[in-house]
CSV table of C-alpha atoms and ligand atoms in Angstrom, one decimal:
chain,number,residue,atom,x,y,z
A,174,UNK,CA,154.2,-50.7,27.4
A,175,UNK,CA,154.6,-52.8,24.3
A,176,UNK,CA,158.4,-52.8,23.4
A,177,UNK,CA,160.6,-55.3,25.0
A,178,UNK,CA,163.3,-53.7,27.3
A,179,UNK,CA,166.7,-53.0,25.9
A,180,UNK,CA,169.7,-55.0,27.1
A,181,UNK,CA,172.3,-53.0,29.1
A,182,UNK,CA,174.8,-53.2,26.3
A,183,UNK,CA,172.3,-51.7,23.9
A,184,UNK,CA,171.5,-48.7,26.1
A,185,UNK,CA,174.6,-46.6,25.2
A,186,UNK,CA,174.0,-47.0,21.5
A,187,UNK,CA,170.3,-46.1,21.8
A,188,UNK,CA,171.0,-43.1,24.0
A,189,UNK,CA,173.7,-41.8,21.7
A,190,UNK,CA,171.6,-42.1,18.6
A,191,UNK,CA,168.6,-40.6,20.3
A,192,UNK,CA,170.7,-37.5,21.3
A,193,UNK,CA,172.4,-37.3,17.9
A,194,UNK,CA,169.0,-37.5,16.0
A,195,UNK,CA,167.0,-35.2,18.3
A,196,UNK,CA,167.1,-31.6,17.0
A,197,UNK,CA,168.0,-29.2,19.8
A,198,UNK,CA,166.5,-25.9,20.8
A,199,UNK,CA,169.5,-23.8,22.0
A,200,UNK,CA,167.9,-21.5,24.6
A,201,UNK,CA,170.8,-19.2,25.3
A,202,UNK,CA,173.5,-17.9,22.9
A,203,UNK,CA,175.0,-14.5,22.1
A,204,UNK,CA,174.9,-15.2,18.3
A,205,UNK,CA,173.1,-13.3,15.6
A,206,UNK,CA,171.9,-14.0,12.0
A,207,UNK,CA,173.4,-12.1,9.0
A,208,UNK,CA,170.7,-9.4,9.2
A,209,UNK,CA,172.7,-7.9,12.1
A,210,UNK,CA,175.7,-7.5,9.9
A,211,UNK,CA,179.1,-9.3,10.1
A,212,UNK,CA,182.6,-8.0,10.5
A,213,UNK,CA,184.0,-11.2,9.0
A,214,UNK,CA,185.3,-11.3,5.4
A,215,UNK,CA,183.0,-13.6,3.4
A,216,UNK,CA,181.9,-14.7,-0.1
A,217,UNK,CA,179.2,-12.0,-0.3
A,218,UNK,CA,181.8,-9.2,0.0
A,219,UNK,CA,179.5,-7.4,2.5
A,220,UNK,CA,181.5,-6.6,5.7
A,221,UNK,CA,180.1,-4.5,8.5
A,222,UNK,CA,182.9,-3.6,11.1
A,223,UNK,CA,180.3,-3.2,13.9
A,224,UNK,CA,178.3,-6.2,12.7
A,225,UNK,CA,177.1,-8.6,15.4
A,226,UNK,CA,177.2,-11.9,13.6
A,227,UNK,CA,180.5,-13.5,14.7
A,228,UNK,CA,181.9,-16.6,13.0
A,229,UNK,CA,185.0,-17.8,11.4
A,230,UNK,CA,188.5,-18.9,12.7
A,231,UNK,CA,189.7,-15.5,13.9
A,232,UNK,CA,186.6,-15.0,16.1
A,233,UNK,CA,186.7,-18.7,17.2
A,234,UNK,CA,190.3,-18.4,18.4
A,235,UNK,CA,189.9,-15.0,20.0
A,236,UNK,CA,186.9,-16.2,22.1
A,237,UNK,CA,187.2,-14.5,25.5
A,238,UNK,CA,187.8,-17.9,27.2
A,239,UNK,CA,191.0,-18.3,25.1
A,240,UNK,CA,192.1,-14.7,25.6
A,241,UNK,CA,192.0,-15.4,29.4
A,242,UNK,CA,194.0,-18.6,28.8
A,243,UNK,CA,196.7,-17.0,26.6
A,244,UNK,CA,197.4,-14.3,29.3
A,245,UNK,CA,198.2,-17.2,31.6
A,246,UNK,CA,201.0,-18.3,29.4
A,247,UNK,CA,202.1,-14.9,28.0
A,248,UNK,CA,201.3,-12.7,30.9
A,249,UNK,CA,200.6,-9.0,30.7
A,250,UNK,CA,204.1,-8.2,32.0
A,251,UNK,CA,205.3,-9.7,28.8
A,252,UNK,CA,202.6,-8.5,26.4
A,253,UNK,CA,200.6,-5.7,28.1
A,254,UNK,CA,196.8,-5.9,27.7
A,255,UNK,CA,196.6,-2.6,25.7
A,256,UNK,CA,199.2,-4.0,23.2
A,257,UNK,CA,197.1,-7.1,22.7
A,258,UNK,CA,193.9,-5.0,22.2
A,259,UNK,CA,195.7,-2.8,19.7
A,260,UNK,CA,196.4,-5.8,17.5
A,261,UNK,CA,194.0,-6.5,14.6
A,262,UNK,CA,191.8,-9.6,15.2
A,263,UNK,CA,193.8,-11.9,12.9
A,264,UNK,CA,197.0,-10.9,14.7
A,265,UNK,CA,195.4,-11.6,18.1
A,266,UNK,CA,194.3,-15.0,16.7
A,267,UNK,CA,197.8,-15.8,15.5
A,268,UNK,CA,199.2,-14.9,18.9
A,269,UNK,CA,196.8,-17.3,20.6
A,270,UNK,CA,197.2,-20.0,18.0
A,271,UNK,CA,201.0,-19.9,18.5
A,272,UNK,CA,201.0,-20.1,22.3
A,273,UNK,CA,198.0,-22.3,23.0
A,274,UNK,CA,197.8,-24.6,19.9
A,275,UNK,CA,201.4,-24.8,18.5
A,276,UNK,CA,203.7,-24.3,21.4
A,277,UNK,CA,201.4,-26.2,23.8
A,278,UNK,CA,198.9,-29.0,23.6
A,279,UNK,CA,195.4,-27.5,23.1
A,280,UNK,CA,194.1,-29.7,26.0
A,281,UNK,CA,191.8,-27.2,27.8
A,282,UNK,CA,188.1,-27.4,27.1
A,283,UNK,CA,188.1,-24.1,25.2
A,284,UNK,CA,191.1,-25.2,23.1
A,285,UNK,CA,189.6,-28.6,22.5
A,286,UNK,CA,186.5,-26.8,21.4
A,287,UNK,CA,188.3,-25.1,18.5
A,288,UNK,CA,189.8,-28.4,17.5
A,289,UNK,CA,186.4,-30.2,17.5
A,290,UNK,CA,184.8,-27.3,15.5
A,291,UNK,CA,187.5,-27.2,12.8
A,292,UNK,CA,187.4,-31.0,12.5
A,293,UNK,CA,183.6,-31.0,12.1
A,294,UNK,CA,184.0,-28.5,9.3
A,295,UNK,CA,186.4,-30.9,7.6
A,296,UNK,CA,189.3,-28.6,8.3
A,297,UNK,CA,192.6,-29.9,9.7
A,298,UNK,CA,193.3,-28.3,13.1
A,299,UNK,CA,196.9,-29.6,13.1
A,300,UNK,CA,198.3,-26.6,11.3
A,301,UNK,CA,201.1,-24.3,12.4
A,302,UNK,CA,199.3,-21.3,10.9
A,303,UNK,CA,195.7,-20.2,10.4
A,304,UNK,CA,196.2,-18.9,6.9
A,305,UNK,CA,194.8,-22.0,5.0
A,306,UNK,CA,191.8,-22.0,7.3
A,307,UNK,CA,191.2,-18.2,6.8
A,308,UNK,CA,191.2,-18.7,3.1
A,309,UNK,CA,188.5,-21.4,3.4
A,310,UNK,CA,186.3,-19.1,5.5
A,311,UNK,CA,186.6,-16.2,3.2
A,312,UNK,CA,184.9,-18.3,0.5
A,313,UNK,CA,181.9,-19.0,2.8
A,314,UNK,CA,178.4,-17.4,2.5
A,315,UNK,CA,177.3,-16.3,6.0
A,316,UNK,CA,173.7,-17.5,5.7
A,317,UNK,CA,174.6,-20.8,4.0
A,318,UNK,CA,177.2,-21.3,6.7
A,319,UNK,CA,174.6,-21.0,9.5
A,320,UNK,CA,172.4,-23.6,7.7
A,321,UNK,CA,175.4,-26.0,7.6
A,322,UNK,CA,176.2,-25.4,11.3
A,323,UNK,CA,172.6,-26.1,12.3
A,324,UNK,CA,172.5,-29.2,10.2
A,325,UNK,CA,175.8,-30.6,11.5
A,326,UNK,CA,175.1,-29.8,15.1
A,327,UNK,CA,171.4,-30.8,14.7
A,328,UNK,CA,170.3,-27.5,16.3
A,329,UNK,CA,166.7,-26.6,15.2
A,330,UNK,CA,166.5,-23.1,16.7
A,331,UNK,CA,169.0,-20.7,18.1
A,332,UNK,CA,168.0,-18.3,20.8
A,333,UNK,CA,169.7,-14.9,20.8
A,334,UNK,CA,170.5,-12.6,23.7
A,335,UNK,CA,169.4,-9.1,22.7
A,336,UNK,CA,170.9,-6.4,24.8
A,337,UNK,CA,168.5,-3.5,24.6
A,338,UNK,CA,170.9,-1.3,26.5
A,339,UNK,CA,173.6,-1.9,23.9
A,340,UNK,CA,173.6,1.1,21.6
A,341,UNK,CA,174.9,-0.8,18.5
A,342,UNK,CA,172.2,-3.5,18.8
A,343,UNK,CA,169.4,-1.2,19.8
A,344,UNK,CA,170.0,1.2,16.9
A,345,UNK,CA,169.8,-1.8,14.5
A,346,UNK,CA,166.4,-2.9,15.8
A,347,UNK,CA,165.1,0.7,15.7
A,348,UNK,CA,166.4,1.1,12.1
A,349,UNK,CA,164.8,-2.1,10.9
A,350,UNK,CA,162.7,-4.3,13.3
A,351,UNK,CA,162.6,-7.0,10.6
A,352,UNK,CA,166.2,-7.9,11.4
A,353,UNK,CA,164.8,-10.3,14.0
A,354,UNK,CA,162.7,-12.1,11.4
A,355,UNK,CA,165.2,-14.9,10.6
A,356,UNK,CA,163.2,-18.1,11.3
A,357,UNK,CA,166.3,-19.9,12.5
A,358,UNK,CA,166.7,-17.4,15.5
A,359,UNK,CA,164.5,-16.4,18.4
A,360,UNK,CA,165.0,-13.2,20.4
A,361,UNK,CA,165.3,-12.6,24.1
A,362,UNK,CA,165.0,-9.2,25.8
A,363,UNK,CA,168.1,-8.8,28.0
A,364,UNK,CA,167.7,-6.1,30.6
A,365,UNK,CA,170.6,-6.4,33.1
A,366,UNK,CA,170.9,-2.6,33.5
A,367,UNK,CA,167.2,-2.1,34.2
A,368,UNK,CA,167.6,-4.1,37.4
A,369,UNK,CA,171.3,-3.6,38.3
A,370,UNK,CA,171.5,0.2,37.6
A,371,UNK,CA,168.1,1.7,37.4
A,372,UNK,CA,169.5,5.2,38.0
A,373,UNK,CA,171.5,4.8,34.7
A,374,UNK,CA,168.7,2.9,33.0
A,375,UNK,CA,166.0,5.5,33.9
A,376,UNK,CA,168.2,8.2,32.4
A,377,UNK,CA,168.3,6.2,29.1
A,378,UNK,CA,164.6,5.6,29.2
A,379,UNK,CA,163.9,9.3,29.5
A,380,UNK,CA,166.3,10.0,26.6
A,381,UNK,CA,164.2,7.4,24.6
A,382,UNK,CA,160.9,9.1,25.4
A,383,UNK,CA,159.8,7.2,28.5
A,384,UNK,CA,158.9,9.3,31.6
A,385,UNK,CA,160.6,6.9,33.9
A,386,UNK,CA,162.0,8.7,37.0
A,387,UNK,CA,164.2,7.2,39.6
A,388,UNK,CA,161.3,7.8,42.1
A,389,UNK,CA,159.5,4.8,40.6
A,390,UNK,CA,156.2,6.3,41.4
A,391,UNK,CA,153.1,5.1,39.5
A,392,UNK,CA,153.8,7.1,36.3
A,393,UNK,CA,157.4,5.9,36.2
A,394,UNK,CA,156.3,2.3,36.7
A,395,UNK,CA,153.8,2.5,33.9
A,396,UNK,CA,156.4,4.1,31.6
A,397,UNK,CA,158.9,1.4,32.4
A,398,UNK,CA,156.3,-1.2,31.7
A,399,UNK,CA,155.6,0.5,28.4
A,400,UNK,CA,159.3,0.3,27.6
A,401,UNK,CA,159.4,-3.4,28.3
A,402,UNK,CA,156.2,-4.2,26.4
A,403,UNK,CA,157.3,-2.2,23.3
A,404,UNK,CA,160.6,-4.0,23.1
A,405,UNK,CA,159.0,-7.4,23.7
A,406,UNK,CA,156.8,-6.6,20.7
A,407,UNK,CA,159.5,-5.2,18.6
A,408,UNK,CA,161.8,-8.3,19.2
A,409,UNK,CA,158.9,-10.8,19.5
A,410,UNK,CA,161.0,-11.9,22.4
A,411,UNK,CA,160.3,-15.4,23.9
A,412,UNK,CA,161.5,-14.6,27.4
A,413,UNK,CA,163.1,-11.8,29.4
A,414,UNK,CA,166.6,-12.4,30.9
A,415,UNK,CA,169.1,-10.9,33.2
A,416,UNK,CA,172.4,-11.9,34.7
A,417,UNK,CA,172.8,-11.1,38.4
A,418,UNK,CA,175.8,-10.9,40.7
A,419,UNK,CA,176.5,-13.4,43.6
A,420,UNK,CA,175.3,-10.7,46.1
A,421,UNK,CA,171.8,-10.6,44.5
A,422,UNK,CA,169.3,-10.8,47.3
A,423,UNK,CA,165.5,-10.9,47.3
A,424,UNK,CA,164.3,-9.1,49.3
A,425,UNK,CA,167.1,-6.7,48.4
A,426,UNK,CA,169.9,-5.6,50.6
A,427,UNK,CA,169.5,-2.2,52.2
A,428,UNK,CA,171.1,0.0,49.5
A,429,UNK,CA,169.3,2.4,47.0
A,430,UNK,CA,170.4,0.6,43.8
A,431,UNK,CA,169.3,-2.8,45.1
A,432,UNK,CA,166.0,-1.4,46.4
A,433,UNK,CA,165.3,0.3,43.0
A,434,UNK,CA,166.1,-3.0,41.3
A,435,UNK,CA,163.7,-4.8,43.6
A,436,UNK,CA,160.9,-2.4,42.8
A,437,UNK,CA,161.5,-2.7,39.1
A,438,UNK,CA,161.5,-6.5,39.4
A,439,UNK,CA,158.2,-6.5,41.4
A,440,UNK,CA,156.3,-3.8,39.7
A,441,UNK,CA,157.6,-3.8,36.1
A,442,UNK,CA,159.3,-7.0,34.9
A,443,UNK,CA,157.4,-9.7,36.7
A,444,UNK,CA,153.9,-8.2,36.1
A,445,UNK,CA,154.7,-7.8,32.4
A,446,UNK,CA,156.1,-11.4,32.2
A,447,UNK,CA,153.0,-12.7,34.0
A,448,UNK,CA,150.5,-10.8,31.7
A,449,UNK,CA,152.4,-12.1,28.6
A,450,UNK,CA,152.9,-15.6,30.0
A,451,UNK,CA,156.7,-15.3,29.5
A,452,UNK,CA,159.4,-16.7,31.7
A,453,UNK,CA,161.8,-14.5,33.5
A,454,UNK,CA,165.3,-16.0,33.2
A,455,UNK,CA,167.9,-15.3,36.0
A,456,UNK,CA,171.6,-16.2,35.4
A,457,UNK,CA,173.0,-15.7,38.8
A,458,UNK,CA,176.6,-15.5,40.0
A,459,UNK,CA,178.5,-13.3,37.5
A,460,UNK,CA,181.1,-10.9,38.9
A,461,UNK,CA,181.8,-8.5,36.1
A,462,UNK,CA,185.2,-7.0,35.3
A,463,UNK,CA,187.2,-8.8,38.0
A,464,UNK,CA,190.2,-8.2,35.7
A,465,UNK,CA,189.3,-5.3,33.3
A,466,UNK,CA,192.5,-5.9,31.3
A,467,UNK,CA,190.9,-9.0,29.8
A,468,UNK,CA,187.7,-7.2,28.9
A,469,UNK,CA,185.0,-9.8,28.2
A,470,UNK,CA,187.4,-12.4,29.5
A,471,UNK,CA,187.8,-10.6,32.8
A,472,UNK,CA,184.5,-11.7,34.4
A,473,UNK,CA,184.3,-14.4,37.1
A,474,UNK,CA,181.8,-16.2,39.2
A,475,UNK,CA,180.8,-16.3,42.8
A,476,UNK,CA,178.5,-18.3,45.1
A,477,UNK,CA,175.0,-16.7,45.4
A,478,UNK,CA,172.2,-16.8,47.9
A,479,UNK,CA,169.7,-19.4,46.8
A,480,UNK,CA,167.0,-18.0,49.1
A,481,UNK,CA,166.5,-15.2,46.6
A,482,UNK,CA,165.3,-17.8,44.1
A,483,UNK,CA,163.2,-19.6,46.7
A,484,UNK,CA,161.5,-16.3,47.8
A,485,UNK,CA,160.8,-15.2,44.2
A,486,UNK,CA,159.3,-18.6,43.2
A,487,UNK,CA,157.1,-18.6,46.4
A,488,UNK,CA,156.0,-15.0,46.3
A,489,UNK,CA,155.3,-14.9,42.6
A,490,UNK,CA,153.5,-18.2,41.8
A,491,UNK,CA,151.9,-16.7,38.7
A,492,UNK,CA,155.4,-16.2,37.2
A,493,UNK,CA,157.6,-18.7,35.5
A,494,UNK,CA,161.3,-18.6,36.4
A,495,UNK,CA,164.2,-20.1,34.4
A,496,UNK,CA,167.4,-20.2,36.5
A,497,UNK,CA,171.0,-21.2,35.9
A,498,UNK,CA,173.8,-20.5,38.4
A,499,UNK,CA,177.5,-19.9,37.9
A,500,UNK,CA,178.9,-21.4,41.0
A,501,UNK,CA,179.4,-25.1,41.5
A,502,UNK,CA,178.5,-24.7,45.2
A,503,UNK,CA,175.0,-23.5,44.2
A,504,UNK,CA,174.1,-26.4,41.9
A,505,UNK,CA,172.7,-28.9,44.5
A,506,UNK,CA,170.5,-26.4,46.3
A,507,UNK,CA,169.2,-25.1,43.0
A,508,UNK,CA,168.1,-28.7,42.1
A,509,UNK,CA,166.5,-29.0,45.6
A,510,UNK,CA,164.7,-25.6,45.1
A,511,UNK,CA,163.3,-26.9,41.8
A,512,UNK,CA,161.8,-29.8,43.6
A,513,UNK,CA,159.9,-27.3,45.7
A,514,UNK,CA,158.6,-25.0,43.0
A,515,UNK,CA,156.9,-26.1,39.7
A,516,UNK,CA,157.2,-22.6,38.4
A,517,UNK,CA,161.0,-23.0,38.4
A,518,UNK,CA,162.8,-24.5,35.4
A,519,UNK,CA,166.5,-25.2,36.0
A,520,UNK,CA,168.6,-24.9,32.9
A,521,UNK,CA,172.1,-25.3,31.5
A,522,UNK,CA,175.7,-25.6,32.8
A,523,UNK,CA,176.6,-21.9,32.5
A,524,UNK,CA,180.0,-20.6,31.5
A,525,UNK,CA,182.6,-21.9,34.1
A,526,UNK,CA,180.2,-24.8,34.6
A,527,UNK,CA,180.4,-25.7,30.9
A,528,UNK,CA,183.2,-28.2,31.4
A,529,UNK,CA,182.7,-32.0,30.9
A,530,UNK,CA,183.6,-33.0,34.5
A,531,UNK,CA,181.1,-30.5,35.9
A,532,UNK,CA,178.4,-31.0,33.3
A,533,UNK,CA,178.5,-34.7,34.2
A,534,UNK,CA,178.3,-34.0,38.0
A,535,UNK,CA,175.4,-31.5,37.6
A,536,UNK,CA,173.4,-33.5,35.0
A,537,UNK,CA,173.7,-36.7,37.0
A,538,UNK,CA,172.5,-34.9,40.2
A,539,UNK,CA,169.6,-33.3,38.3
A,540,UNK,CA,168.4,-36.6,36.7
A,541,UNK,CA,168.5,-38.1,40.2
A,542,UNK,CA,166.5,-35.2,41.8
A,543,UNK,CA,164.4,-33.9,38.9
A,544,UNK,CA,163.9,-36.9,36.5
A,545,UNK,CA,163.6,-35.3,33.1
A,546,UNK,CA,161.9,-32.1,34.3
A,547,UNK,CA,164.9,-29.8,33.6
A,548,UNK,CA,166.9,-28.5,30.6
A,549,UNK,CA,170.4,-29.9,30.8
A,550,UNK,CA,172.3,-27.5,28.6
A,551,UNK,CA,172.5,-24.3,26.5
A,552,UNK,CA,175.6,-23.5,24.4
A,553,UNK,CA,176.2,-19.8,25.4
A,554,UNK,CA,177.9,-19.7,21.9
A,555,UNK,CA,179.3,-16.2,21.0
A,556,UNK,CA,180.7,-17.4,17.8
A,557,UNK,CA,178.3,-19.4,15.6
A,558,UNK,CA,180.8,-22.1,14.8
A,559,UNK,CA,180.9,-22.9,18.5
A,560,UNK,CA,177.5,-24.7,18.2
A,561,UNK,CA,179.5,-27.5,16.7
A,562,UNK,CA,181.7,-28.2,19.7
A,563,UNK,CA,179.4,-27.0,22.5
A,564,UNK,CA,176.7,-29.5,21.5
A,565,UNK,CA,179.1,-32.3,20.5
A,566,UNK,CA,180.8,-32.1,23.9
A,567,UNK,CA,177.6,-31.8,25.9
A,568,UNK,CA,175.8,-34.5,24.0
A,569,UNK,CA,178.6,-36.9,24.8
A,570,UNK,CA,178.5,-36.1,28.6
A,571,UNK,CA,174.7,-36.0,28.8
A,572,UNK,CA,174.6,-39.4,26.9
A,573,UNK,CA,177.0,-40.9,29.4
A,574,UNK,CA,174.9,-39.9,32.3
A,575,UNK,CA,171.6,-41.0,30.8
A,576,UNK,CA,173.1,-44.4,29.8
A,577,UNK,CA,174.2,-44.9,33.4
A,578,UNK,CA,170.8,-43.9,34.8
A,579,UNK,CA,168.9,-46.2,32.4
A,580,UNK,CA,171.3,-49.0,33.3
A,581,UNK,CA,170.5,-48.4,37.0
A,582,UNK,CA,166.8,-48.4,36.1
A,583,UNK,CA,167.1,-51.7,34.1
A,584,UNK,CA,169.0,-53.3,37.0
A,585,UNK,CA,166.1,-52.3,39.2
A,586,UNK,CA,163.7,-54.3,37.0
A,587,UNK,CA,162.3,-51.6,34.6
A,588,UNK,CA,162.0,-52.5,30.9
A,589,UNK,CA,163.8,-49.4,29.4
A,590,UNK,CA,162.6,-49.1,25.8
A,591,UNK,CA,163.9,-47.2,22.7
A,592,UNK,CA,160.7,-45.3,22.7
A,593,UNK,CA,161.1,-44.1,26.3
A,594,UNK,CA,164.7,-43.0,25.6
A,595,UNK,CA,163.7,-41.0,22.6
A,596,UNK,CA,160.8,-39.3,24.3
A,597,UNK,CA,163.0,-38.4,27.4
A,598,UNK,CA,165.7,-37.0,25.2
A,599,UNK,CA,163.1,-35.0,23.2
A,600,UNK,CA,161.8,-33.6,26.5
A,601,UNK,CA,165.2,-32.7,27.8
A,602,UNK,CA,166.7,-30.8,24.8
A,603,UNK,CA,163.5,-29.6,23.0
A,604,UNK,CA,160.0,-29.8,24.5
A,605,UNK,CA,160.7,-28.8,28.1
A,606,UNK,CA,161.9,-25.4,26.9
A,607,UNK,CA,159.2,-24.9,24.3
A,608,UNK,CA,156.5,-25.8,26.8
A,609,UNK,CA,157.9,-23.5,29.4
A,610,UNK,CA,158.1,-20.5,27.1
A,611,UNK,CA,154.6,-21.4,25.9
A,612,UNK,CA,155.5,-22.2,22.3
B,940,FIX,O1,175.8,-13.2,31.0
B,940,FIX,C1,175.9,-14.0,30.1
B,940,FIX,O2,175.0,-14.3,29.3
B,940,FIX,C2,177.2,-14.7,30.0
B,940,FIX,O3,177.0,-15.9,29.4
B,940,FIX,C3,178.2,-13.9,29.2
B,940,FIX,O4,178.3,-12.7,29.8
B,940,FIX,C4,179.6,-14.5,29.2
B,940,FIX,O5,180.5,-13.6,28.8
B,940,FIX,C5,179.8,-15.7,28.4
B,940,FIX,O6,179.9,-15.7,27.2
B,940,FIX,C6,179.7,-17.0,29.0
B,940,FIX,O7,179.9,-18.1,28.4
B,941,ZN,ZN1,175.5,-15.9,28.0
């Protein structure tokens, strides 16, 4: 304990520089490297209309958060959903830019995110049209652009969400397993359908050559395990993930689909995770398609039953669980649950929680209840450029909370040192995750 303690007025500067200089592991995104193809016009001239790598101003402005917001100000009674979806992407982006950025102040978090992103790229967001910005993007090389984003946002590694039940993505992995070899990206096996709709999933597994029947007798369990193992190997996935609705219960409610999901969880997913030493991530509280007209923007959240998490952590001590919850009302009890179970890692301020006022509330509570034994944030970026704003905005809020907590600690008589701040920050945004996934 050599270093002299920092003065209170020095804490903010030290915390901010520690956060800025610490490379981050982004443990959950929906982004992809160029090997998955890109529909965005770029300097290489290679465009794949079904490509999964989303970047650039038209994707940024048509983020589903902003589509939901534009239908608040230009309702579907004025512009029907189908008419919007028939528009080409740039036309959709122009519509959103006009109504949310030109005719109104872009003050919402999602709008401010676009402004931060463009500014960090050296582009002027104060423009009546997107044309000049589009021209700039068309000159960019996709892979070089990713390097630039990771450098500016100081993100060391990006974790994908690889939807094995998505036909477009699955066909790409089967066609060329090396598409996952980009060292900047890690893969995650996402299996919502396997747990939420095993009847449908088992039909797909049989089509793909796995003898997995809805009966879930021994043969089916073994075949479903083979499916999971083979895809973990193909993707070199670092964890398995699902999103679950607010009415997810463990033990399951008394309906066939929920019961089948429970059996798959108990006899397929958790045993394979345990044998591989991989965490099972549960993102709990998503209500899909509340408003189908908004497509990806039509989902919402709901308060879930924390006892499902408690029961799983208690009854499967050999498993590691990563949990984030979508409802503000679940955050306190989730932090309490993490105090009870060392095999539970709480992470991120997910989706509708990813707003500065709520990030601050959740992070402050987690530091007070869990010290530095949690992972404060993930970006959930869908468009690669979003790394710039998601991490800039979150770093600022996390920094504010840490500065306050260190000031409280110093007031209590502890000598807070630069060294301690740097090692705490490294733990929070880098090592906690790597250690938990066993890397
Ligand atoms: O389930 C998820 O991974 C969610 O993050 C997404 O479905 C959601 O659409 C999203 O992008 C949230 O930010
Ligand atoms: Zn997500």
